[in-house]
Amino acid sequence: ALLDLSGVHQVKGTWMGCTTLPCTYMPSEGFTQQTLIWSMERDYSTSTIFRRDDSGDHVLLSRFRDRVSVPKHSPGNASLLIENLEIPDSGHYTCQVIWKSKNNSLITKEVTTMVKVVKVAVTKPVIRAGELGLTVPAGARTSLTCVASGSPPISYRWFRSGPGGKALLLSSQAELAWDSLRPSDTGKYYCEAENN
């Protein structure tokens, strides 16, 4: 039985996003996975990030804690998921798998992937204009929803124009809802979208 790891040469990830570094093999009879090690090389030094053995899963580099994982119950899949990518996560990642055969000999294979974390162009929010001049019967349920495109995270606020040009804050959600409209709800409503 030929055990071989397959991966990819390069993976691009977006800053603050997530990416998967593929590392897979065909499980074959007579061979059991002993150890899985993911390590990273950057600036000529190599450190182990993740190790899976008889004692469980261990994240060995504190800056990757709660950000990396390997699928639990899919034999042959040793791919590494990295979440909340940071710029220093760029580097060369090596997946090393050690199998034990029936006659207790060990087989080791590895595959290396280069990861490039890129920043995306940051864009300010643009609100899609809704319908103007909405007429709704009294007593009806209705809602206004604000939708903006741009770099996440986007926060929303709804205002209503009050007397003397003052704006009254009504909601800090994308949706402004009424269970039962009253005639006094007539007026002008504004949505504001904000990101970093």
Tab-separated table of N, CA, C and O in Angstrom, residues 19 21 37-51 60-64 67-68 80 82 85-96 110-117:
chain	number	residue	atom	x	y	z
A	19	THR	N	-8.570	30.363	6.169
A	19	THR	CA	-8.094	29.589	5.026
A	19	THR	C	-7.813	28.158	5.464
A	19	THR	O	-7.572	27.903	6.644
A	21	LEU	N	-5.417	24.773	4.738
A	21	LEU	CA	-4.231	24.234	4.084
A	21	LEU	C	-4.483	22.741	3.890
A	21	LEU	O	-4.485	21.990	4.863
A	37	ILE	N	1.735	16.350	12.635
A	37	ILE	CA	2.376	17.587	13.106
A	37	ILE	C	2.282	18.652	12.013
A	37	ILE	O	2.636	18.394	10.860
A	38	TRP	N	1.789	19.805	12.395
A	38	TRP	CA	1.833	20.972	11.498
A	38	TRP	C	2.882	21.924	12.052
A	38	TRP	O	2.804	22.319	13.218
A	39	SER	N	3.850	22.294	11.213
A	39	SER	CA	4.853	23.257	11.669
A	39	SER	C	4.917	24.412	10.672
A	39	SER	O	4.448	24.304	9.545
A	40	MET	N	5.502	25.506	11.121
A	40	MET	CA	5.577	26.697	10.287
A	40	MET	C	6.990	27.240	10.289
A	40	MET	O	7.621	27.328	11.339
A	41	GLU	N	7.463	27.589	9.097
A	41	GLU	CA	8.796	28.194	8.996
A	41	GLU	C	8.642	29.629	8.547
A	41	GLU	O	7.956	29.924	7.575
A	42	ARG	N	9.288	30.511	9.310
A	42	ARG	CA	9.259	31.934	8.984
A	42	ARG	C	10.551	32.538	9.498
A	42	ARG	O	10.961	32.267	10.618
A	43	ASP	N	11.181	33.360	8.671
A	43	ASP	CA	12.454	33.997	9.051
A	43	ASP	C	13.466	32.952	9.546
A	43	ASP	O	14.103	33.143	10.587
A	44	TYR	N	13.602	31.879	8.809
A	44	TYR	CA	14.604	30.826	9.064
A	44	TYR	C	14.440	30.079	10.376
A	44	TYR	O	15.340	29.386	10.801
A	45	SER	N	13.305	30.233	11.043
A	45	SER	CA	13.119	29.413	12.236
A	45	SER	C	11.803	28.641	12.088
A	45	SER	O	10.833	29.155	11.534
A	46	THR	N	11.817	27.397	12.557
A	46	THR	CA	10.649	26.539	12.416
A	46	THR	C	10.032	26.277	13.780
A	46	THR	O	10.753	25.969	14.731
A	47	SER	N	8.730	26.403	13.877
A	47	SER	CA	8.074	26.071	15.143
A	47	SER	C	6.868	25.194	14.869
A	47	SER	O	6.192	25.340	13.851
A	48	THR	N	6.610	24.269	15.807
A	48	THR	CA	5.455	23.395	15.682
A	48	THR	C	4.226	24.145	16.157
A	48	THR	O	4.227	24.755	17.227
A	49	ILE	N	3.174	24.118	15.313
A	49	ILE	CA	1.933	24.803	15.657
A	49	ILE	C	0.959	23.837	16.311
A	49	ILE	O	0.364	24.116	17.338
A	50	PHE	N	0.798	22.667	15.651
A	50	PHE	CA	-0.269	21.745	16.026
A	50	PHE	C	0.271	20.319	16.037
A	50	PHE	O	1.047	19.937	15.176
A	51	ARG	N	-0.150	19.549	17.044
A	51	ARG	CA	0.269	18.153	17.110
A	51	ARG	C	-0.912	17.296	17.538
A	51	ARG	O	-1.608	17.624	18.493
A	60	LEU	N	0.536	24.237	20.007
A	60	LEU	CA	1.767	24.482	20.758
A	60	LEU	C	2.283	25.902	20.654
A	60	LEU	O	3.219	26.283	21.348
A	61	LEU	N	1.668	26.696	19.776
A	61	LEU	CA	2.125	28.080	19.647
A	61	LEU	C	0.988	28.969	20.120
A	61	LEU	O	-0.093	28.950	19.541
A	62	SER	N	1.260	29.745	21.180
A	62	SER	CA	0.151	30.458	21.829
A	62	SER	C	-0.590	31.400	20.877
A	62	SER	O	-1.790	31.574	21.002
A	63	ARG	N	0.110	31.986	19.898
A	63	ARG	CA	-0.604	32.937	19.043
A	63	ARG	C	-1.571	32.250	18.072
A	63	ARG	O	-2.363	32.911	17.412
A	64	PHE	N	-1.507	30.913	18.005
A	64	PHE	CA	-2.455	30.181	17.164
A	64	PHE	C	-3.578	29.555	17.981
A	64	PHE	O	-4.470	28.927	17.436
A	67	ARG	N	-7.319	29.416	17.110
A	67	ARG	CA	-7.421	29.848	15.713
A	67	ARG	C	-7.161	28.720	14.723
A	67	ARG	O	-7.430	28.878	13.536
A	68	VAL	N	-6.579	27.610	15.201
A	68	VAL	CA	-6.296	26.512	14.269
A	68	VAL	C	-7.011	25.228	14.677
A	68	VAL	O	-7.213	24.976	15.863
A	80	LEU	N	-5.355	21.734	7.736
A	80	LEU	CA	-5.317	22.706	8.829
A	80	LEU	C	-6.174	23.914	8.475
A	80	LEU	O	-5.984	24.534	7.432
A	82	ILE	N	-7.049	27.675	9.470
A	82	ILE	CA	-6.571	28.827	10.264
A	82	ILE	C	-7.630	29.913	10.164
A	82	ILE	O	-8.042	30.288	9.064
A	85	LEU	N	-7.044	35.262	10.208
A	85	LEU	CA	-5.682	35.357	9.697
A	85	LEU	C	-5.033	36.694	10.031
A	85	LEU	O	-5.668	37.747	9.944
A	86	GLU	N	-3.781	36.620	10.416
A	86	GLU	CA	-3.000	37.823	10.685
A	86	GLU	C	-1.866	37.892	9.672
A	86	GLU	O	-1.461	36.861	9.130
A	87	ILE	N	-1.347	39.079	9.431
A	87	ILE	CA	-0.283	39.233	8.441
A	87	ILE	C	0.933	38.338	8.772
A	87	ILE	O	1.491	37.704	7.888
A	88	PRO	N	1.364	38.238	10.058
A	88	PRO	CA	2.522	37.376	10.354
A	88	PRO	C	2.249	35.883	10.167
A	88	PRO	O	3.176	35.079	10.341
A	89	ASP	N	1.013	35.489	9.823
A	89	ASP	CA	0.744	34.078	9.560
A	89	ASP	C	1.331	33.642	8.222
A	89	ASP	O	1.370	32.453	7.915
A	90	SER	N	1.782	34.610	7.404
A	90	SER	CA	2.415	34.249	6.135
A	90	SER	C	3.679	33.441	6.404
A	90	SER	O	4.423	33.750	7.336
A	91	GLY	N	3.916	32.404	5.604
A	91	GLY	CA	5.109	31.582	5.784
A	91	GLY	C	4.929	30.222	5.148
A	91	GLY	O	3.971	29.982	4.415
A	92	HIS	N	5.868	29.311	5.417
A	92	HIS	CA	5.796	27.951	4.877
A	92	HIS	C	5.294	27.002	5.957
A	92	HIS	O	5.882	26.920	7.031
A	93	TYR	N	4.227	26.285	5.648
A	93	TYR	CA	3.623	25.356	6.601
A	93	TYR	C	3.862	23.924	6.127
A	93	TYR	O	3.638	23.619	4.955
A	94	THR	N	4.312	23.075	7.029
A	94	THR	CA	4.550	21.680	6.663
A	94	THR	C	3.642	20.758	7.449
A	94	THR	O	3.547	20.865	8.672
A	95	CYS	N	2.973	19.865	6.698
A	95	CYS	CA	2.119	18.844	7.301
A	95	CYS	C	2.926	17.553	7.303
A	95	CYS	O	3.359	17.095	6.248
A	96	GLN	N	3.147	16.993	8.478
A	96	GLN	CA	3.900	15.743	8.577
A	96	GLN	C	3.029	14.679	9.243
A	96	GLN	O	2.489	14.898	10.325
A	110	GLU	N	5.674	14.085	4.304
A	110	GLU	CA	5.300	15.485	4.579
A	110	GLU	C	5.026	16.255	3.294
A	110	GLU	O	5.482	15.874	2.218
A	111	VAL	N	4.271	17.315	3.439
A	111	VAL	CA	3.948	18.180	2.311
A	111	VAL	C	3.962	19.626	2.827
A	111	VAL	O	3.544	19.893	3.945
A	112	THR	N	4.526	20.527	2.007
A	112	THR	CA	4.684	21.925	2.442
A	112	THR	C	3.855	22.867	1.572
A	112	THR	O	3.818	22.717	0.353
A	113	THR	N	3.206	23.803	2.229
A	113	THR	CA	2.372	24.800	1.549
A	113	THR	C	2.833	26.196	1.947
A	113	THR	O	3.085	26.449	3.122
A	114	MET	N	2.921	27.073	0.973
A	114	MET	CA	3.274	28.452	1.283
A	114	MET	C	1.984	29.246	1.455
A	114	MET	O	1.078	29.166	0.631
A	115	VAL	N	1.913	29.993	2.550
A	115	VAL	CA	0.713	30.787	2.829
A	115	VAL	C	1.051	32.265	2.691
A	115	VAL	O	2.053	32.734	3.228
A	116	LYS	N	0.212	32.960	1.941
A	116	LYS	CA	0.364	34.407	1.787
A	116	LYS	C	-0.890	35.064	2.309
A	116	LYS	O	-1.988	34.791	1.815
A	117	VAL	N	-0.752	35.891	3.331
A	117	VAL	CA	-1.912	36.612	3.857
A	117	VAL	C	-1.898	38.015	3.260
A	117	VAL	O	-0.897	38.731	3.361
